[in-house]
């Protein structure tokens, strides 16, 4: 930015120079501005920008100084702040501003520093109010589904993931992002090759259950997952502060009956709950659920902070971003006031009824060679009871590692760099 | 519980039997109750318990049925729910209750099921209001400190950790819990032995920085940590959804000048901020800080949900449980309304001034053989700039893994079991 403006100085459109004095009073300066270029004026503590497409943004002087994009203030590779925020005088003001159709240049009064901001950066970083949404708070890029997804489930091939570079990864992770799950077909039936595939996303998340698993129903661990019992739709790791983001399962061998795998779109279920019973949606978005994992000697997991997290978790803007639900791992609800007991259990019952509705449940028998990866913050999983020998391998991947890989694949396949988005 | 009551039936004190009808009207039944035993009466939708030491608790019928502790309803090892919550009729009522000085027995009307609850369990799981504290919200077991901690820092020996079993682990982790850090002296100067020591707590947290590190200032990674620059007091991993819980450093070799290590008690700083500037404390407890790690090709980390977390994070009861602060990793504050800019930067400046006050800073030159472990959710760390060759090894451990190990060590050294607390 710095060098760009300097290099192109002779070529750029005539500068609009405004001193502190002129900016506050000069109407003529504003009138000469081209209609396609934004217009900047000084306010008592910041700079107002009128956008040619309409609307105005107001940037505070302290904010602008703190967000200077120059190489002395911001490391151009790590995007870490080099500038000392705490050296900004409370009364900081520009001594001069000027702009062209590319961006805004600020000369700071109490130092010799100059900051340059490109208009698109200012536009995209102008304050936008995050009013909690009153409508269904599910991000618009999510494709919700019920049992009909069985007819055309998101699927990529092993070959595409392993050999198509960033395009192959992006396609795979885009499906997980939009649908909450994706199959990979044609996977070699071996734990080693399955692990190799997982590592195309990221290192594997190590937990007290281990890293990469290869297990049978041998009751070796203190959890019903290691039994042959039916498991209702649930998310994993509700007892951790941060549940795993992705879960991968590859059925290596099965000689027996039953054991079909169940997937349920938790976002779709949340949408239905909100539409039918908004008061129950509110309860499951606010009542915290204490949980625990305590079945193995030497471990006792409970999330922080006490008493845990709600089933439906929302961001500041009201968007649903995470479902945490395993009724079996729910601990004593000692923090529930008497008068909330009935509304809470009613809400839980409605939620369970939606999850177990035949229209919500997507059943499929996993077979060797076809692996499933799902978003454990959105899609609930379960299985039918089974008899016989069933060998499954798989792993967890952390949410952040998955999200990082997805962002990078999108940047690379769009020929963008980190500095374009941070 | 089930078997205890059955076995001791002939020995226990005379049962107080109350039918639905009698319970609602019988005053005489209440009057015959011993003063040292709690007293139970049926309400329209639950059971009221009057405690001999004073006070009353009201347990809802649905809640009681859902929390049955018997082996058919609750797995006695994993403490997972076996009972189907959703089979509870909305109108569930006891057909009979009786109690003795040990506990309460409920016979459920619409099934043949019986639930037994010990009085201490009911007492400790009766609803207690979690009114946010108006005072300094720091858990009472924390020992806050400033630079004077240099005179007597919490320290354990390598031998005690490796050879004293659960006692050695408990002593070590208790110090980290109370003070936020602890030294271990007499550690063999080798990365292998250091890693072995870390694994006395838990497996190591793998991140995009790797697992166990052994590094020098070679700028090999896109972060100032891998330089020889001074680093102000900060917490690590503000760019992850869940920052690491513990961090361990062992200086293996240093030939040069500078490089002293800095620790600052973030809880002490928060306490000072709250006392001096409560309005700034409130701002840093609510304004979310977007952060990122973007210095390495192939990675782009930002916490979920957008736009991140406040610097000071509190639980439902108002207790401070986590500090996330690295001003260098702070991203564009595009979500800050204009009128919040000045109060926010003022709060940040006050926070920084407290952290960098000479009374807050505890400096020490690490030396080979003495390792430091600190709570990255509480204690900020930094270092002075240095010249020369400096080789450090260490790792992260997840918060949950650390907390689990601490809980288990406390249980074992107190001869308790998981079922006593879950």
Tab-separated table of N, CA and C in Angstrom, chain A residues 43 45-46 58-60 62-63 66-67 77-81 84-86 88 90 121 124-125 127 203 206-207 222-224 232 240-242 288 292 294-295 297-302 304-305 307 316 321 325 327-330 332-338 341-342 345 348-349 352 377 399-401 404 407-408 412 418 422, chain B residues 43 45-46 58-60 62-63 66-67 77-81 84-86 88 90 121 124-125 127 203 206-207 222-224 232 240-242 288 292 294-295 297-302 304-305 307 316 321 325 327-330 332-338 341-342 345 348-349 352 399-401 404 407-408 412 418 422:
chain	number	residue	atom	x	y	z
A	43	UNK	N	-14.047	14.897	11.171
A	43	UNK	CA	-14.982	15.222	12.248
A	43	UNK	C	-14.141	15.593	13.469
A	45	UNK	N	-13.364	13.923	16.071
A	45	UNK	CA	-12.462	12.879	16.563
A	45	UNK	C	-12.204	11.786	15.536
A	46	UNK	N	-12.551	12.045	14.284
A	46	UNK	CA	-12.322	11.007	13.290
A	46	UNK	C	-12.506	11.505	11.875
A	58	UNK	N	-17.984	6.245	9.660
A	58	UNK	CA	-17.266	7.177	10.520
A	58	UNK	C	-16.142	6.401	11.204
A	59	UNK	N	-14.895	6.767	10.887
A	59	UNK	CA	-13.743	6.064	11.457
A	59	UNK	C	-13.095	6.945	12.514
A	60	UNK	N	-12.893	6.386	13.696
A	60	UNK	CA	-12.298	7.138	14.793
A	60	UNK	C	-10.790	7.263	14.569
A	62	UNK	N	-8.316	7.207	16.691
A	62	UNK	CA	-7.530	6.201	17.431
A	62	UNK	C	-7.587	4.865	16.697
A	63	UNK	N	-8.771	4.521	16.245
A	63	UNK	CA	-8.964	3.263	15.503
A	63	UNK	C	-8.102	3.259	14.240
A	66	UNK	N	-4.428	2.870	15.036
A	66	UNK	CA	-4.134	1.518	15.515
A	66	UNK	C	-4.165	0.494	14.386
A	67	UNK	N	-4.946	0.772	13.342
A	67	UNK	CA	-5.101	-0.185	12.248
A	67	UNK	C	-4.250	0.143	11.028
A	77	UNK	N	3.878	-10.388	6.616
A	77	UNK	CA	3.652	-11.826	6.431
A	77	UNK	C	2.761	-12.387	7.537
A	78	UNK	N	3.165	-12.189	8.792
A	78	UNK	CA	2.379	-12.789	9.880
A	78	UNK	C	1.106	-12.002	10.156
A	79	UNK	N	1.028	-10.761	9.638
A	79	UNK	CA	-0.101	-9.866	9.908
A	79	UNK	C	-0.229	-9.604	11.408
A	80	UNK	N	0.907	-9.676	12.125
A	80	UNK	CA	0.895	-9.328	13.548
A	80	UNK	C	1.184	-7.842	13.706
A	81	UNK	N	0.612	-7.256	14.737
A	81	UNK	CA	0.804	-5.835	15.009
A	81	UNK	C	2.234	-5.582	15.468
A	84	UNK	N	2.994	0.023	18.506
A	84	UNK	CA	2.624	0.033	19.920
A	84	UNK	C	1.329	0.818	20.121
A	85	UNK	N	0.248	0.079	20.244
A	85	UNK	CA	-1.077	0.677	20.443
A	85	UNK	C	-1.052	1.735	21.552
A	86	UNK	N	-0.262	1.442	22.591
A	86	UNK	CA	-0.333	2.266	23.797
A	86	UNK	C	0.460	3.563	23.685
A	88	UNK	N	-0.372	5.667	21.324
A	88	UNK	CA	-1.293	6.605	20.664
A	88	UNK	C	-1.768	7.661	21.664
A	90	UNK	N	-4.232	10.202	23.372
A	90	UNK	CA	-5.699	10.209	23.388
A	90	UNK	C	-6.255	11.247	22.414
A	121	UNK	N	-10.697	-1.752	1.583
A	121	UNK	CA	-10.404	-2.218	2.943
A	121	UNK	C	-11.250	-1.433	3.948
A	124	UNK	N	-14.877	-2.530	3.713
A	124	UNK	CA	-15.220	-3.837	4.292
A	124	UNK	C	-14.965	-3.869	5.799
A	125	UNK	N	-14.223	-2.894	6.303
A	125	UNK	CA	-13.980	-2.871	7.742
A	125	UNK	C	-14.693	-1.730	8.454
A	127	UNK	N	-17.797	-0.166	10.409
A	127	UNK	CA	-18.643	-0.813	11.402
A	127	UNK	C	-19.988	-1.224	10.810
A	203	UNK	N	-3.299	-32.483	11.096
A	203	UNK	CA	-2.926	-33.487	12.092
A	203	UNK	C	-4.201	-33.920	12.809
A	206	UNK	N	-5.583	-35.448	19.180
A	206	UNK	CA	-5.322	-36.431	20.224
A	206	UNK	C	-6.232	-36.106	21.398
A	207	UNK	N	-6.928	-37.114	21.905
A	207	UNK	CA	-7.763	-36.904	23.091
A	207	UNK	C	-7.496	-38.041	24.066
A	222	UNK	N	-14.295	-47.146	28.793
A	222	UNK	CA	-15.489	-46.882	29.579
A	222	UNK	C	-16.460	-45.959	28.873
A	223	UNK	N	-16.998	-46.401	27.755
A	223	UNK	CA	-17.989	-45.600	27.047
A	223	UNK	C	-18.813	-46.542	26.192
A	224	UNK	N	-20.095	-46.230	26.060
A	224	UNK	CA	-20.986	-47.097	25.291
A	224	UNK	C	-20.582	-47.185	23.819
A	232	UNK	N	-28.275	-43.506	20.120
A	232	UNK	CA	-29.137	-42.480	19.534
A	232	UNK	C	-28.295	-41.352	18.953
A	240	UNK	N	-16.066	-32.131	26.694
A	240	UNK	CA	-14.866	-31.295	26.547
A	240	UNK	C	-15.297	-29.832	26.437
A	241	UNK	N	-14.402	-28.949	26.814
A	241	UNK	CA	-14.663	-27.522	26.639
A	241	UNK	C	-14.889	-27.223	25.160
A	242	UNK	N	-14.056	-27.800	24.314
A	242	UNK	CA	-14.253	-27.650	22.869
A	242	UNK	C	-14.386	-29.020	22.223
A	288	UNK	N	-27.636	-24.042	30.358
A	288	UNK	CA	-26.365	-24.754	30.236
A	288	UNK	C	-26.508	-26.188	30.728
A	292	UNK	N	-20.155	-34.859	31.470
A	292	UNK	CA	-18.929	-35.455	31.995
A	292	UNK	C	-18.552	-36.695	31.204
A	294	UNK	N	-16.390	-39.987	32.462
A	294	UNK	CA	-15.789	-40.457	33.710
A	294	UNK	C	-15.601	-41.961	33.728
A	295	UNK	N	-15.702	-42.602	32.578
A	295	UNK	CA	-15.740	-44.057	32.571
A	295	UNK	C	-14.390	-44.744	32.649
A	297	UNK	N	-10.538	-45.129	34.260
A	297	UNK	CA	-9.703	-44.807	35.403
A	297	UNK	C	-8.653	-43.782	34.979
A	298	UNK	N	-8.505	-42.742	35.752
A	298	UNK	CA	-7.475	-41.755	35.439
A	298	UNK	C	-7.988	-40.565	34.663
A	299	UNK	N	-9.291	-40.535	34.365
A	299	UNK	CA	-9.840	-39.406	33.614
A	299	UNK	C	-11.136	-38.912	34.240
A	300	UNK	N	-11.320	-37.622	34.226
A	300	UNK	CA	-12.590	-37.037	34.650
A	300	UNK	C	-12.754	-35.705	33.930
A	301	UNK	N	-13.533	-35.745	32.854
A	301	UNK	CA	-13.689	-34.561	32.007
A	301	UNK	C	-15.021	-33.871	32.234
A	302	UNK	N	-14.953	-32.572	32.392
A	302	UNK	CA	-16.130	-31.710	32.474
A	302	UNK	C	-15.747	-30.401	31.796
A	304	UNK	N	-15.313	-26.420	30.830
A	304	UNK	CA	-15.140	-25.138	31.512
A	304	UNK	C	-15.752	-24.063	30.624
A	305	UNK	N	-16.463	-23.055	31.142
A	305	UNK	CA	-16.762	-22.904	32.562
A	305	UNK	C	-17.923	-23.792	32.994
A	307	UNK	N	-21.523	-24.318	34.552
A	307	UNK	CA	-21.937	-25.700	34.347
A	307	UNK	C	-22.071	-26.093	32.872
A	316	UNK	N	-22.245	-13.744	18.450
A	316	UNK	CA	-22.718	-12.425	18.858
A	316	UNK	C	-23.806	-11.908	17.916
A	321	UNK	N	-23.917	-21.675	15.606
A	321	UNK	CA	-22.643	-22.193	15.097
A	321	UNK	C	-22.288	-23.559	15.665
A	325	UNK	N	-24.875	-32.093	21.982
A	325	UNK	CA	-26.005	-32.856	22.508
A	325	UNK	C	-25.696	-34.335	22.638
A	327	UNK	N	-27.585	-36.836	25.382
A	327	UNK	CA	-28.398	-36.916	26.593
A	327	UNK	C	-27.829	-37.899	27.614
A	328	UNK	N	-27.075	-38.901	27.124
A	328	UNK	CA	-26.507	-39.891	28.045
A	328	UNK	C	-25.390	-39.308	28.903
A	329	UNK	N	-24.702	-38.297	28.393
A	329	UNK	CA	-23.566	-37.731	29.120
A	329	UNK	C	-23.951	-36.516	29.959
A	330	UNK	N	-25.227	-36.222	29.984
A	330	UNK	CA	-25.689	-35.083	30.775
A	330	UNK	C	-25.548	-35.396	32.261
A	332	UNK	N	-25.837	-34.036	36.520
A	332	UNK	CA	-26.908	-33.535	37.371
A	332	UNK	C	-27.182	-32.057	37.084
A	333	UNK	N	-28.455	-31.759	36.834
A	333	UNK	CA	-28.846	-30.385	36.473
A	333	UNK	C	-29.131	-29.581	37.739
A	334	UNK	N	-28.122	-29.410	38.569
A	334	UNK	CA	-28.381	-28.798	39.872
A	334	UNK	C	-28.619	-27.296	39.797
A	335	UNK	N	-28.331	-26.731	38.639
A	335	UNK	CA	-28.451	-25.273	38.507
A	335	UNK	C	-29.794	-24.855	37.913
A	336	UNK	N	-30.709	-25.831	37.751
A	336	UNK	CA	-31.992	-25.531	37.111
A	336	UNK	C	-33.020	-25.150	38.177
A	337	UNK	N	-33.519	-23.909	38.167
A	337	UNK	CA	-34.524	-23.537	39.171
A	337	UNK	C	-35.792	-24.374	38.976
A	338	UNK	N	-36.512	-24.594	40.061
A	338	UNK	CA	-37.700	-25.450	40.031
A	338	UNK	C	-38.657	-25.070	38.904
A	341	UNK	N	-37.852	-26.366	35.432
A	341	UNK	CA	-37.734	-27.800	35.176
A	341	UNK	C	-38.700	-28.249	34.080
A	342	UNK	N	-39.963	-27.910	34.219
A	342	UNK	CA	-40.934	-28.360	33.212
A	342	UNK	C	-40.661	-27.773	31.830
A	345	UNK	N	-37.567	-29.632	30.351
A	345	UNK	CA	-37.794	-31.010	29.892
A	345	UNK	C	-38.754	-31.057	28.702
A	348	UNK	N	-36.577	-30.230	25.776
A	348	UNK	CA	-35.693	-31.360	25.471
A	348	UNK	C	-36.469	-32.461	24.741
A	349	UNK	N	-37.699	-32.679	25.174
A	349	UNK	CA	-38.539	-33.704	24.570
A	349	UNK	C	-38.897	-33.334	23.126
A	352	UNK	N	-35.790	-33.829	21.038
A	352	UNK	CA	-35.570	-35.259	20.802
A	352	UNK	C	-36.565	-35.805	19.781
A	377	UNK	N	-19.981	-30.387	15.026
A	377	UNK	CA	-20.628	-29.204	15.612
A	377	UNK	C	-22.016	-28.997	14.995
A	399	UNK	N	-11.788	-28.418	15.249
A	399	UNK	CA	-12.551	-27.432	14.482
A	399	UNK	C	-11.635	-26.409	13.813
A	400	UNK	N	-10.717	-25.838	14.590
A	400	UNK	CA	-9.847	-24.786	14.053
A	400	UNK	C	-8.963	-25.314	12.924
A	401	UNK	N	-8.466	-26.535	13.069
A	401	UNK	CA	-7.591	-27.098	12.031
A	401	UNK	C	-8.381	-27.323	10.737
A	404	UNK	N	-9.162	-23.827	9.248
A	404	UNK	CA	-7.954	-23.252	8.656
A	404	UNK	C	-7.693	-23.872	7.278
A	407	UNK	N	-10.209	-22.581	4.738
A	407	UNK	CA	-9.928	-21.203	4.318
A	407	UNK	C	-8.750	-21.149	3.355
A	408	UNK	N	-7.702	-21.901	3.684
A	408	UNK	CA	-6.507	-21.890	2.838
A	408	UNK	C	-6.822	-22.475	1.460
A	412	UNK	N	-6.351	-20.444	-1.998
A	412	UNK	CA	-5.437	-20.898	-3.051
A	412	UNK	C	-6.159	-21.169	-4.360
A	418	UNK	N	-3.392	-14.562	2.123
A	418	UNK	CA	-3.883	-14.216	3.453
A	418	UNK	C	-4.067	-12.711	3.598
A	422	UNK	N	-7.022	-10.688	5.719
A	422	UNK	CA	-6.731	-10.298	7.113
A	422	UNK	C	-6.248	-8.857	7.143
B	43	UNK	N	-45.444	-32.038	46.988
B	43	UNK	CA	-46.128	-30.847	46.486
B	43	UNK	C	-46.907	-31.275	45.245
B	45	UNK	N	-46.260	-30.936	42.129
B	45	UNK	CA	-45.457	-31.481	41.030
B	45	UNK	C	-44.076	-31.927	41.480
B	46	UNK	N	-43.879	-32.053	42.786
B	46	UNK	CA	-42.556	-32.467	43.229
B	46	UNK	C	-42.514	-32.825	44.697
B	58	UNK	N	-36.800	-27.789	46.837
B	58	UNK	CA	-37.977	-28.289	46.139
B	58	UNK	C	-37.492	-29.021	44.886
B	59	UNK	N	-37.724	-30.333	44.840
B	59	UNK	CA	-37.280	-31.138	43.707
B	59	UNK	C	-38.476	-31.503	42.838
B	60	UNK	N	-38.375	-31.228	41.561
B	60	UNK	CA	-39.468	-31.514	40.639
B	60	UNK	C	-39.510	-33.009	40.341
B	62	UNK	N	-40.209	-34.615	37.592
B	62	UNK	CA	-39.535	-34.976	36.333
B	62	UNK	C	-38.021	-35.005	36.547
B	63	UNK	N	-37.542	-34.016	37.258
B	63	UNK	CA	-36.106	-33.926	37.553
B	63	UNK	C	-35.655	-35.147	38.352
B	66	UNK	N	-35.575	-38.278	36.227
B	66	UNK	CA	-34.478	-38.222	35.253
B	66	UNK	C	-33.122	-38.449	35.918
B	67	UNK	N	-33.023	-38.098	37.206
B	67	UNK	CA	-31.731	-38.195	37.890
B	67	UNK	C	-31.612	-39.440	38.770
B	77	UNK	N	-20.239	-47.229	36.281
B	77	UNK	CA	-18.827	-46.908	36.053
B	77	UNK	C	-18.689	-45.639	35.214
B	78	UNK	N	-19.310	-45.620	34.039
B	78	UNK	CA	-19.132	-44.448	33.170
B	78	UNK	C	-19.965	-43.266	33.636
B	79	UNK	N	-20.937	-43.517	34.526
B	79	UNK	CA	-21.868	-42.480	34.984
B	79	UNK	C	-22.644	-41.897	33.808
B	80	UNK	N	-22.837	-42.711	32.753
B	80	UNK	CA	-23.662	-42.271	31.625
B	80	UNK	C	-25.113	-42.670	31.878
B	81	UNK	N	-26.022	-41.852	31.367
B	81	UNK	CA	-27.444	-42.111	31.539
B	81	UNK	C	-27.856	-43.326	30.709
B	84	UNK	N	-34.156	-43.705	29.641
B	84	UNK	CA	-34.665	-42.892	28.538
B	84	UNK	C	-35.470	-41.710	29.078
B	85	UNK	N	-34.818	-40.569	29.105
B	85	UNK	CA	-35.453	-39.337	29.595
B	85	UNK	C	-36.829	-39.123	28.973
B	86	UNK	N	-36.925	-39.485	27.679
B	86	UNK	CA	-38.124	-39.118	26.925
B	86	UNK	C	-39.297	-40.060	27.172
B	88	UNK	N	-40.426	-40.317	30.224
B	88	UNK	CA	-41.071	-39.788	31.439
B	88	UNK	C	-42.405	-39.143	31.071
B	90	UNK	N	-45.379	-36.588	31.295
B	90	UNK	CA	-45.394	-35.212	31.806
B	90	UNK	C	-46.019	-35.134	33.196
B	121	UNK	N	-26.487	-36.304	48.685
B	121	UNK	CA	-26.530	-36.072	47.242
B	121	UNK	C	-27.620	-35.049	46.919
B	124	UNK	N	-26.493	-31.585	48.039
B	124	UNK	CA	-25.474	-30.915	47.222
B	124	UNK	C	-25.978	-30.654	45.805
B	125	UNK	N	-27.072	-31.297	45.423
B	125	UNK	CA	-27.605	-31.056	44.086
B	125	UNK	C	-28.923	-30.297	44.093
B	127	UNK	N	-31.067	-26.931	43.997
B	127	UNK	CA	-30.808	-25.730	43.210
B	127	UNK	C	-30.220	-24.619	44.069
B	203	UNK	N	-1.114	-36.404	27.584
B	203	UNK	CA	-0.532	-36.298	26.248
B	203	UNK	C	-0.374	-34.813	25.925
B	206	UNK	N	-1.188	-31.219	20.335
B	206	UNK	CA	-0.633	-30.996	19.004
B	206	UNK	C	-1.348	-29.796	18.407
B	207	UNK	N	-0.586	-28.858	17.870
B	207	UNK	CA	-1.191	-27.710	17.202
B	207	UNK	C	-0.475	-27.502	15.874
B	222	UNK	N	6.450	-18.452	11.108
B	222	UNK	CA	5.932	-17.103	10.925
B	222	UNK	C	5.323	-16.535	12.188
B	223	UNK	N	6.129	-16.361	13.214
B	223	UNK	CA	5.632	-15.766	14.444
B	223	UNK	C	6.819	-15.168	15.177
B	224	UNK	N	6.584	-14.042	15.845
B	224	UNK	CA	7.675	-13.367	16.551
B	224	UNK	C	8.270	-14.228	17.662
B	232	UNK	N	6.152	-8.704	24.825
B	232	UNK	CA	5.399	-8.221	25.979
B	232	UNK	C	4.538	-9.329	26.566
B	240	UNK	N	-6.888	-19.307	18.553
B	240	UNK	CA	-7.625	-20.573	18.536
B	240	UNK	C	-8.952	-20.382	19.267
B	241	UNK	N	-9.918	-21.205	18.927
B	241	UNK	CA	-11.186	-21.190	19.646
B	241	UNK	C	-10.944	-21.507	21.120
B	242	UNK	N	-10.106	-22.494	21.370
B	242	UNK	CA	-9.733	-22.818	22.753
B	242	UNK	C	-8.223	-22.743	22.912
B	288	UNK	N	-15.685	-8.235	22.107
B	288	UNK	CA	-14.980	-9.376	21.527
B	288	UNK	C	-13.812	-8.905	20.677
B	292	UNK	N	-5.994	-13.559	14.917
B	292	UNK	CA	-5.627	-14.456	13.827
B	292	UNK	C	-4.191	-14.929	13.975
B	294	UNK	N	-1.559	-16.146	11.025
B	294	UNK	CA	-1.559	-16.234	9.565
B	294	UNK	C	-0.158	-16.216	8.985
B	295	UNK	N	0.848	-16.434	9.820
B	295	UNK	CA	2.214	-16.225	9.358
B	295	UNK	C	2.818	-17.379	8.579
B	297	UNK	N	2.582	-20.405	5.689
B	297	UNK	CA	1.872	-20.842	4.497
B	297	UNK	C	1.058	-22.086	4.842
B	298	UNK	N	-0.185	-22.098	4.448
B	298	UNK	CA	-1.003	-23.286	4.690
B	298	UNK	C	-1.845	-23.207	5.949
B	299	UNK	N	-1.757	-22.088	6.674
B	299	UNK	CA	-2.550	-21.958	7.902
B	299	UNK	C	-3.227	-20.601	7.973
B	300	UNK	N	-4.430	-20.578	8.480
B	300	UNK	CA	-5.117	-19.320	8.746
B	300	UNK	C	-6.112	-19.569	9.878
B	301	UNK	N	-5.687	-19.190	11.086
B	301	UNK	CA	-6.498	-19.473	12.271
B	301	UNK	C	-7.216	-18.228	12.770
B	302	UNK	N	-8.484	-18.400	13.040
B	302	UNK	CA	-9.314	-17.377	13.666
B	302	UNK	C	-10.306	-18.113	14.557
B	304	UNK	N	-13.692	-19.319	16.568
B	304	UNK	CA	-15.137	-19.405	16.339
B	304	UNK	C	-15.824	-19.260	17.692
B	305	UNK	N	-16.945	-18.532	17.819
B	305	UNK	CA	-17.585	-17.804	16.728
B	305	UNK	C	-16.896	-16.465	16.457
B	307	UNK	N	-16.944	-12.518	16.197
B	307	UNK	CA	-15.573	-12.038	16.052
B	307	UNK	C	-14.681	-12.362	17.247
B	316	UNK	N	-21.144	-18.461	34.053
B	316	UNK	CA	-22.517	-18.034	34.304
B	316	UNK	C	-22.659	-17.391	35.682
B	321	UNK	N	-12.707	-16.894	34.486
B	321	UNK	CA	-12.043	-18.193	34.310
B	321	UNK	C	-10.971	-18.181	33.235
B	325	UNK	N	-5.214	-12.633	25.783
B	325	UNK	CA	-4.683	-11.310	25.468
B	325	UNK	C	-3.345	-11.381	24.757
B	327	UNK	N	-1.966	-8.401	22.202
B	327	UNK	CA	-2.312	-7.224	21.400
B	327	UNK	C	-1.760	-7.305	19.977
B	328	UNK	N	-0.648	-8.044	19.813
B	328	UNK	CA	-0.045	-8.153	18.476
B	328	UNK	C	-0.901	-8.981	17.526
B	329	UNK	N	-1.663	-9.914	18.060
B	329	UNK	CA	-2.457	-10.808	17.215
B	329	UNK	C	-3.883	-10.314	17.020
B	330	UNK	N	-4.165	-9.147	17.543
B	330	UNK	CA	-5.510	-8.585	17.396
B	330	UNK	C	-5.744	-8.191	15.937
B	332	UNK	N	-8.517	-6.677	12.762
B	332	UNK	CA	-9.282	-5.449	12.556
B	332	UNK	C	-10.560	-5.462	13.389
B	333	UNK	N	-10.747	-4.391	14.157
B	333	UNK	CA	-11.899	-4.309	15.070
B	333	UNK	C	-13.092	-3.718	14.332
B	334	UNK	N	-13.553	-4.408	13.305
B	334	UNK	CA	-14.582	-3.806	12.455
B	334	UNK	C	-15.963	-3.798	13.105
B	335	UNK	N	-16.089	-4.521	14.201
B	335	UNK	CA	-17.401	-4.629	14.844
B	335	UNK	C	-17.578	-3.622	15.977
B	336	UNK	N	-16.603	-2.698	16.127
B	336	UNK	CA	-16.653	-1.748	17.240
B	336	UNK	C	-17.387	-0.482	16.795
B	337	UNK	N	-18.540	-0.166	17.393
B	337	UNK	CA	-19.243	1.057	16.998
B	337	UNK	C	-18.389	2.281	17.334
B	338	UNK	N	-18.565	3.339	16.568
B	338	UNK	CA	-17.753	4.550	16.723
B	338	UNK	C	-17.709	5.025	18.171
B	341	UNK	N	-15.264	3.284	20.495
B	341	UNK	CA	-13.830	3.262	20.202
B	341	UNK	C	-13.016	3.859	21.351
B	342	UNK	N	-13.378	5.047	21.786
B	342	UNK	CA	-12.599	5.672	22.860
B	342	UNK	C	-12.658	4.887	24.166
B	345	UNK	N	-10.399	1.730	23.758
B	345	UNK	CA	-8.950	1.956	23.775
B	345	UNK	C	-8.482	2.464	25.140
B	348	UNK	N	-8.230	-0.646	27.210
B	348	UNK	CA	-7.068	-1.436	26.791
B	348	UNK	C	-5.778	-0.819	27.338
B	349	UNK	N	-5.725	0.503	27.318
B	349	UNK	CA	-4.546	1.211	27.799
B	349	UNK	C	-4.384	1.020	29.314
B	352	UNK	N	-3.191	-2.524	29.882
B	352	UNK	CA	-1.779	-2.640	29.534
B	352	UNK	C	-0.902	-1.984	30.600
B	399	UNK	N	-6.343	-27.568	28.284
B	399	UNK	CA	-6.992	-27.220	29.554
B	399	UNK	C	-7.719	-28.418	30.159
B	400	UNK	N	-8.523	-29.092	29.344
B	400	UNK	CA	-9.320	-30.206	29.855
B	400	UNK	C	-8.439	-31.346	30.356
B	401	UNK	N	-7.347	-31.616	29.647
B	401	UNK	CA	-6.462	-32.711	30.061
B	401	UNK	C	-5.792	-32.375	31.394
B	404	UNK	N	-8.532	-32.562	34.152
B	404	UNK	CA	-8.863	-33.954	34.437
B	404	UNK	C	-7.794	-34.576	35.336
B	407	UNK	N	-8.093	-33.224	38.866
B	407	UNK	CA	-9.239	-33.787	39.593
B	407	UNK	C	-8.954	-35.213	40.040
B	408	UNK	N	-8.363	-35.997	39.138
B	408	UNK	CA	-8.082	-37.396	39.462
B	408	UNK	C	-7.041	-37.487	40.583
B	412	UNK	N	-7.732	-39.317	44.123
B	412	UNK	CA	-6.941	-40.466	44.568
B	412	UNK	C	-6.218	-40.192	45.880
B	418	UNK	N	-14.710	-41.419	41.421
B	418	UNK	CA	-15.500	-40.561	40.542
B	418	UNK	C	-16.961	-40.519	40.982
B	422	UNK	N	-19.569	-37.289	40.838
B	422	UNK	CA	-20.438	-37.156	39.651
B	422	UNK	C	-21.788	-37.793	39.945
